[in-house]
mmCIF file of C-alpha atoms in Angstrom:
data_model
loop_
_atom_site.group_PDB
_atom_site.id
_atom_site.type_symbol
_atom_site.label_atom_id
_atom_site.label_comp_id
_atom_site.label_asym_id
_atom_site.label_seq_id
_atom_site.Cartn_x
_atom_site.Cartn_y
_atom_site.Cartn_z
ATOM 1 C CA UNK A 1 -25.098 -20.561 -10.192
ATOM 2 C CA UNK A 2 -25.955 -20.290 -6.389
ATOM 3 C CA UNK A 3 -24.900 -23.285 -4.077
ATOM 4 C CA UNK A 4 -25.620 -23.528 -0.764
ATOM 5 C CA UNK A 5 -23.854 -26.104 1.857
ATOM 6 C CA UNK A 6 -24.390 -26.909 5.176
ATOM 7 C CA UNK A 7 -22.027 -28.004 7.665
ATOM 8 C CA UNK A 8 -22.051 -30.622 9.463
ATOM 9 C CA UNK A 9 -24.443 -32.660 8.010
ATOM 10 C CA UNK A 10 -25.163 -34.159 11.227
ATOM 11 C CA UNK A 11 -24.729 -33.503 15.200
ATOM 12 C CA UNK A 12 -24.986 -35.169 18.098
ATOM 13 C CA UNK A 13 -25.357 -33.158 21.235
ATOM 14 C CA UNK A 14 -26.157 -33.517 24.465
ATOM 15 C CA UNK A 15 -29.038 -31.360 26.473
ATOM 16 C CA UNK A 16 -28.050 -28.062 27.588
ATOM 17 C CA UNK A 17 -25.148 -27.309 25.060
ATOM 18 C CA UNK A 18 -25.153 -24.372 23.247
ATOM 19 C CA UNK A 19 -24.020 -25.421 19.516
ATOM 20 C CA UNK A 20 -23.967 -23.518 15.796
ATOM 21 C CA UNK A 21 -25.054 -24.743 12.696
ATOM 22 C CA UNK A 22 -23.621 -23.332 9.088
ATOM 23 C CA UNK A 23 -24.301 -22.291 5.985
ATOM 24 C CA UNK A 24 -22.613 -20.822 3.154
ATOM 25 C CA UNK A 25 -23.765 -20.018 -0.095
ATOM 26 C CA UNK A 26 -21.166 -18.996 -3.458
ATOM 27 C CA UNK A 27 -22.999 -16.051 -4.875
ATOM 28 C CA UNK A 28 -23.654 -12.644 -2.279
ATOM 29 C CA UNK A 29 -26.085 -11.257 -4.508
ATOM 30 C CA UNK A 30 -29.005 -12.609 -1.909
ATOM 31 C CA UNK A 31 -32.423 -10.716 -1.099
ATOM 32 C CA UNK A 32 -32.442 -12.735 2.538
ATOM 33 C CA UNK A 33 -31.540 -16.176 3.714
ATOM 34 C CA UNK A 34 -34.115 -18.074 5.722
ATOM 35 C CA UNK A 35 -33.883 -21.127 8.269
ATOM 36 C CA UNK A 36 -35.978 -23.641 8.151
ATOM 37 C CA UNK A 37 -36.589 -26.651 10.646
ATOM 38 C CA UNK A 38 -38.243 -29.865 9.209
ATOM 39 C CA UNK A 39 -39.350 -33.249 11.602
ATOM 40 C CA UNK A 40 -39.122 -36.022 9.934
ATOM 41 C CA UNK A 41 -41.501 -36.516 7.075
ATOM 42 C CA UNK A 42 -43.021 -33.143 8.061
ATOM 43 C CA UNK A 43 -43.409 -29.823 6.293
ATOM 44 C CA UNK A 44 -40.538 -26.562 6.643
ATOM 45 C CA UNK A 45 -41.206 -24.121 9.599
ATOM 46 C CA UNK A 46 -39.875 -21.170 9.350
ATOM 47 C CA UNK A 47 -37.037 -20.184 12.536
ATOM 48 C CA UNK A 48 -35.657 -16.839 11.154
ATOM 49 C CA UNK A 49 -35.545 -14.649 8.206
ATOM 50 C CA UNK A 50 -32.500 -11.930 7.505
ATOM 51 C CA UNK A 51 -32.638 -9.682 5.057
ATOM 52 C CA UNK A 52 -29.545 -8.667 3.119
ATOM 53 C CA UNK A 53 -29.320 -5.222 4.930
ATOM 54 C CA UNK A 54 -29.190 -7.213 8.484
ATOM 55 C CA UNK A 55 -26.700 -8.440 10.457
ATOM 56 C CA UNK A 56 -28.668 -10.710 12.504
ATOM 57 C CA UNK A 57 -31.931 -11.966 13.909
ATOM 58 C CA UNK A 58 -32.591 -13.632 16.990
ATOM 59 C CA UNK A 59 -36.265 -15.278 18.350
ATOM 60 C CA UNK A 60 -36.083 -16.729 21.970
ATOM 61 C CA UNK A 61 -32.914 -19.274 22.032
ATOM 62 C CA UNK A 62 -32.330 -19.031 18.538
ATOM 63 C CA UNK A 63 -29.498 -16.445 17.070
ATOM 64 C CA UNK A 64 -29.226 -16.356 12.752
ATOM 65 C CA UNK A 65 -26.187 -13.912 11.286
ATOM 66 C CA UNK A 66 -25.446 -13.373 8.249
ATOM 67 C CA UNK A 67 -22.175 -12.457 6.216
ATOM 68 C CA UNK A 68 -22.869 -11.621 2.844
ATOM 69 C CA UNK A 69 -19.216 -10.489 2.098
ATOM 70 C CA UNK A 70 -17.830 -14.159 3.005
ATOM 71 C CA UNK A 71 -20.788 -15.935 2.034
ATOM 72 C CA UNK A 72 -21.890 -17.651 5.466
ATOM 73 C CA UNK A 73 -24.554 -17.640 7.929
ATOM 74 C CA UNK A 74 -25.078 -19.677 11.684
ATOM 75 C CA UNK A 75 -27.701 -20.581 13.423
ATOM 76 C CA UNK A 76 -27.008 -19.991 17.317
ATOM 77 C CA UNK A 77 -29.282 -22.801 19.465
ATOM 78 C CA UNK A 78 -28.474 -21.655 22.620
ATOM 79 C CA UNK A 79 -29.525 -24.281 25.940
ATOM 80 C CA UNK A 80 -30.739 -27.300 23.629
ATOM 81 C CA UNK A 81 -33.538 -29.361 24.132
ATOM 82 C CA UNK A 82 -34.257 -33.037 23.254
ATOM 83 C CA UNK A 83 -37.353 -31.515 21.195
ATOM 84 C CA UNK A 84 -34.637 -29.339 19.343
ATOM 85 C CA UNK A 85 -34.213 -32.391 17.534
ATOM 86 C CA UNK A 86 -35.108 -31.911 13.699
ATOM 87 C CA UNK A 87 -33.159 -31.408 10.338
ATOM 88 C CA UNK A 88 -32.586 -27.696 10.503
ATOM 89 C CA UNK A 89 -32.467 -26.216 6.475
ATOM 90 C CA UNK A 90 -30.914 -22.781 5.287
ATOM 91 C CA UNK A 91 -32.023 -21.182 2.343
ATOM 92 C CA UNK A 92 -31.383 -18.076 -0.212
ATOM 93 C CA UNK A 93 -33.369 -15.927 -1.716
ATOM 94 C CA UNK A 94 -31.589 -14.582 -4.598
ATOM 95 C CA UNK A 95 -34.055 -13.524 -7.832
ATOM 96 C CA UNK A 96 -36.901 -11.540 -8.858
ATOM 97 C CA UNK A 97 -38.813 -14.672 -8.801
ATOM 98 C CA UNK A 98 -38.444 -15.302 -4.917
ATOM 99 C CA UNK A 99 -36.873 -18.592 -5.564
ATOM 100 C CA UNK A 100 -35.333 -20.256 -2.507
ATOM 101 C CA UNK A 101 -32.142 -22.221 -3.004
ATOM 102 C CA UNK A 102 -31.737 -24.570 -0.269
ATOM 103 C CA UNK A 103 -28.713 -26.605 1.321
ATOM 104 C CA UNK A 104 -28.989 -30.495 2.361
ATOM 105 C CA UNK A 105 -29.610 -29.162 6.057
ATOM 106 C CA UNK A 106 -27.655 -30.360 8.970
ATOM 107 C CA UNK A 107 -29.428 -33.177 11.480
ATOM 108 C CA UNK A 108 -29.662 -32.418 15.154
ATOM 109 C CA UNK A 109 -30.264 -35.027 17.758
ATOM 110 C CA UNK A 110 -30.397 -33.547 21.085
ATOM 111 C CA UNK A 111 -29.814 -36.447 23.790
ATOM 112 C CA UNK A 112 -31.453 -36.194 27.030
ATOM 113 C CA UNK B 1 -50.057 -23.251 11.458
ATOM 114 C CA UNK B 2 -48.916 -21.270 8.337
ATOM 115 C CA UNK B 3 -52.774 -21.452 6.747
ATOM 116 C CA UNK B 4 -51.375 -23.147 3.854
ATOM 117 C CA UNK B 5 -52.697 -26.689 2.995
ATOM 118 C CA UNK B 6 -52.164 -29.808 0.517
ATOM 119 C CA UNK B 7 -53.834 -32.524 -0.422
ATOM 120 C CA UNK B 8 -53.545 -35.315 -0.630
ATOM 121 C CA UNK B 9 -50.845 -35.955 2.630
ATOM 122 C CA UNK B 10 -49.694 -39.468 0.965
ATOM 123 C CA UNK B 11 -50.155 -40.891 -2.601
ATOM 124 C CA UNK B 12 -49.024 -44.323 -4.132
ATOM 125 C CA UNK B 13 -48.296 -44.521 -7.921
ATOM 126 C CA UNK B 14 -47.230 -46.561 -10.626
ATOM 127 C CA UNK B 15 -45.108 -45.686 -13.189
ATOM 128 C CA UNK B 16 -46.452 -44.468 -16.300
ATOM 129 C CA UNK B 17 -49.421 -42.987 -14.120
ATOM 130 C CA UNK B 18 -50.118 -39.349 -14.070
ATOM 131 C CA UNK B 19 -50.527 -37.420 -10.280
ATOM 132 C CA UNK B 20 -52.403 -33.834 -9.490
ATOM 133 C CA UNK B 21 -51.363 -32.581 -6.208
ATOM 134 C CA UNK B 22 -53.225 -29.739 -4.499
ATOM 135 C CA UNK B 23 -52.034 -26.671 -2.759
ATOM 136 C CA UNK B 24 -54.606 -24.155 -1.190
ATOM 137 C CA UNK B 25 -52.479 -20.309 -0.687
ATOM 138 C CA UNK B 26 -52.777 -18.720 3.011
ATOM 139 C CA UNK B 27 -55.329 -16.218 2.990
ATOM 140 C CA UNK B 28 -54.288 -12.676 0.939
ATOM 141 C CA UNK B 29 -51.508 -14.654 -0.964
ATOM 142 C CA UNK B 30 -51.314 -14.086 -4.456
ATOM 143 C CA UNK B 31 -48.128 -16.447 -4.992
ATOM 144 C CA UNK B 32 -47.238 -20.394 -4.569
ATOM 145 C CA UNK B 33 -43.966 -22.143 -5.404
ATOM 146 C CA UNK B 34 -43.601 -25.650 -5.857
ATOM 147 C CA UNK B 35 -40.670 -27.575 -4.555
ATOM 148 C CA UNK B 36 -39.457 -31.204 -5.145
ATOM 149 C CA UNK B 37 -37.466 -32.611 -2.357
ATOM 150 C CA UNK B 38 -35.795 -35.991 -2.589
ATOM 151 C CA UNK B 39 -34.984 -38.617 0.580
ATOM 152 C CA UNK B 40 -32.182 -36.902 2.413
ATOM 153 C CA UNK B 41 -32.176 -33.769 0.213
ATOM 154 C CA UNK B 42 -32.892 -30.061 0.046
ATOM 155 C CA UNK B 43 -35.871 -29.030 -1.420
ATOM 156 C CA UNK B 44 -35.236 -28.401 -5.555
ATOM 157 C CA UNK B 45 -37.772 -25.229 -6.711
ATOM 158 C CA UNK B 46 -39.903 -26.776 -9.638
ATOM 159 C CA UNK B 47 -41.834 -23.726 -10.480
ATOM 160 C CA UNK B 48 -43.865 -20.445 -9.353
ATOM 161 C CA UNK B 49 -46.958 -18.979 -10.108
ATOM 162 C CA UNK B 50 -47.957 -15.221 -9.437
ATOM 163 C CA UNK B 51 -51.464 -14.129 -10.482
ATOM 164 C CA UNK B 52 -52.366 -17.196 -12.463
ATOM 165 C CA UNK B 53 -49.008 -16.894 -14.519
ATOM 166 C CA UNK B 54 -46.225 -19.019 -14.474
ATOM 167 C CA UNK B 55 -43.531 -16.778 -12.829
ATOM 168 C CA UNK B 56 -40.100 -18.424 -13.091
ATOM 169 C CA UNK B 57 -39.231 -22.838 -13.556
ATOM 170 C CA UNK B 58 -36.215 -24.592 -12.174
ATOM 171 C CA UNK B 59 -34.477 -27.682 -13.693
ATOM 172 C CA UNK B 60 -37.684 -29.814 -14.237
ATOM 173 C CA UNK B 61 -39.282 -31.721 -17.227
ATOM 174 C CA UNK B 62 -42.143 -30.365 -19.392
ATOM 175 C CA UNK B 63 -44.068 -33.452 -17.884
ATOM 176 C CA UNK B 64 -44.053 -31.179 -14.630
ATOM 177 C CA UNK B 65 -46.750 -28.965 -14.843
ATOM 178 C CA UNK B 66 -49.015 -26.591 -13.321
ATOM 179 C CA UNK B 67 -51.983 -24.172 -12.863
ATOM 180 C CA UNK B 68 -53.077 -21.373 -10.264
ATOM 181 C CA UNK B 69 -56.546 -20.681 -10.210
ATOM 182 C CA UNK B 70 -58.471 -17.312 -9.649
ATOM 183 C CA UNK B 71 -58.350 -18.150 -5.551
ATOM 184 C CA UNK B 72 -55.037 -18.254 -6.083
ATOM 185 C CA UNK B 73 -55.301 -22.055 -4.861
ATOM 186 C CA UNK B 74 -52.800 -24.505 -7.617
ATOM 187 C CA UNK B 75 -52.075 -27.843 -8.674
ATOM 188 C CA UNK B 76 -49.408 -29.116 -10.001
ATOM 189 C CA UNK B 77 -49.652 -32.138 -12.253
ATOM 190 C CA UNK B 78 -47.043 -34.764 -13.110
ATOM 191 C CA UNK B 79 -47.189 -37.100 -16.030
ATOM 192 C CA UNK B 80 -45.380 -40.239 -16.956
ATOM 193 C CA UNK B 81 -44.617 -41.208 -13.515
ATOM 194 C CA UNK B 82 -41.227 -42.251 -13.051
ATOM 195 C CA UNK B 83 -39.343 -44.032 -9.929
ATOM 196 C CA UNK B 84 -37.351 -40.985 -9.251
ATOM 197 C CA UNK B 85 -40.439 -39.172 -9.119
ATOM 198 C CA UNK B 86 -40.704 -40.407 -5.634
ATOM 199 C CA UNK B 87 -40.167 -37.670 -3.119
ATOM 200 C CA UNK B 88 -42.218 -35.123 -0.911
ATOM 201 C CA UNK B 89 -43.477 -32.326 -2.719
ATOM 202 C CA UNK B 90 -44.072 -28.816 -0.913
ATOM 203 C CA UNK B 91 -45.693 -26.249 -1.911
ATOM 204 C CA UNK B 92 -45.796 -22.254 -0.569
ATOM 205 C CA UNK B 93 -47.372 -19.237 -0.453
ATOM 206 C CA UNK B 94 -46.628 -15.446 -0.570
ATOM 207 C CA UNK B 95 -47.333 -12.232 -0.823
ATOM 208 C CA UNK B 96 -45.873 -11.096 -4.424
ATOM 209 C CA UNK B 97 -42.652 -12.581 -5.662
ATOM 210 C CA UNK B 98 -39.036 -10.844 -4.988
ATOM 211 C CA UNK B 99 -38.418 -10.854 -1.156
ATOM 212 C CA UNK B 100 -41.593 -12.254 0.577
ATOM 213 C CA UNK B 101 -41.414 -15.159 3.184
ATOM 214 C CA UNK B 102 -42.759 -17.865 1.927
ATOM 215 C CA UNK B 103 -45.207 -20.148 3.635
ATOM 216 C CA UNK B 104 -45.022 -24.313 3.564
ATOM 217 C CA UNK B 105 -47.503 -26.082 3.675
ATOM 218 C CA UNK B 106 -46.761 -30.003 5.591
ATOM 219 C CA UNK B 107 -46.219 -31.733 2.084
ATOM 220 C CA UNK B 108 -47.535 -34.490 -0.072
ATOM 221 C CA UNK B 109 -45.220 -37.675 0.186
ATOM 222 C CA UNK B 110 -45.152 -39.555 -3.559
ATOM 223 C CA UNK B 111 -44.569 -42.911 -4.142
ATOM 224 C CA UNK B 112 -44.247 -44.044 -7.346
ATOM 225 C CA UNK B 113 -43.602 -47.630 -7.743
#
């Protein structure tokens, strides 16, 4: 059964710092693992998709890699921002039914 | 924007009561999921439908239930209310099942008191 986990589960940073979120999952046998960020009481946007043939994916100050050998992806947030501030989710995508399994998601407050 | 939309954006329930909450599918999607997720949780995948079929169910209760209609637009339905059915529920759409981004919509936050 896939598990996903997300470390830490909170973070407290202040502006400018460059910091890395991460995820791990127990089963390699993904499709692609997505990040997610979510405001509070708000809907998922998608950051960053990476298929299981990839490496990595990047999109302005955001880096994703993935390791499907070890299990474990980071998110790169390079220069943060107060409006960086959300609950960042990772997810897997393991089965024919495109079913994402998703961690608890790590907590980013970005002080000014 | 990711064209996908629910209604309604807040709902208060007893328990006992039965809920339908509405998801409408980005345009040229065929496929929406439905995911449960709890006060300080991940979201937990209740179930998918592709083409009007129900196409794969997580760890949920029969009283969880759903349709997708020929728009490709779905509901999903919850009877017997109970307390921990209190959570925001998320819906999404793709193109096809397997490896497809998925879409979320901004939610419909349950109560259910």
């Amino acid at each position: 059964k896939q598990e996903v986990t997300q470390i830490p589960a909170a973070l407290s940073v202040p502006e400018g710092e460059n910091l890395v979120l991460n995820c791990s999952f127990t089963d390699s046998a993904i499709y692609n693992l997505q990040w997610f960020r979510q405001d509070p009481g708000k809907g998922l946007t998608s950051l960053l998709l990476i298929q299981s043939s990839q490496r990595e994916q990047t999109s302005g100050r955001l880096n994703a890699s993935l390791d499907k050998s070890s299990g474990r992806s980071t998110l790169y947030i390079a220069a943060s921002q107060p409006g960086d501030s959300a609950t960042y989710l990772c997810a897997v995508n393991g089965g024919a039914t495109n079913k994402l399994i998703f961690g608890t998601g790590t907590l980013l407050a970005v002080q000014p | 924007e990711t064209g996908v939309t629910q209604s309604p954006t807040h709902l208060i329930k007893t328990r006992g009561q039965q809920v339908t909450l509405r998801c409408s599918s980005q345009s040229g999607h065929n496929t929406v999921s439905w995911y449960q997720q709890a006060l300080g949780q991940g979201p937990q995948f209740i179930f998918q439908y592709y083409r009007e079929e129900e196409n794969g169910r997580g760890n949920f209760p029969p009283r969880f239930s759903g349709l997708q209609f020929p728009n490709y637009s779905s509901e999903l339905n919850v009877n017997a209310l109970e307390l921990d059915d209190s959570a925001l529920y998320l819906c999404a759409s793709s193109s096809g099942t397997g490896e497809n981004i998925q879409y979320f919509g901004a939610g419909t936050r349950l109560s259910v008191l």
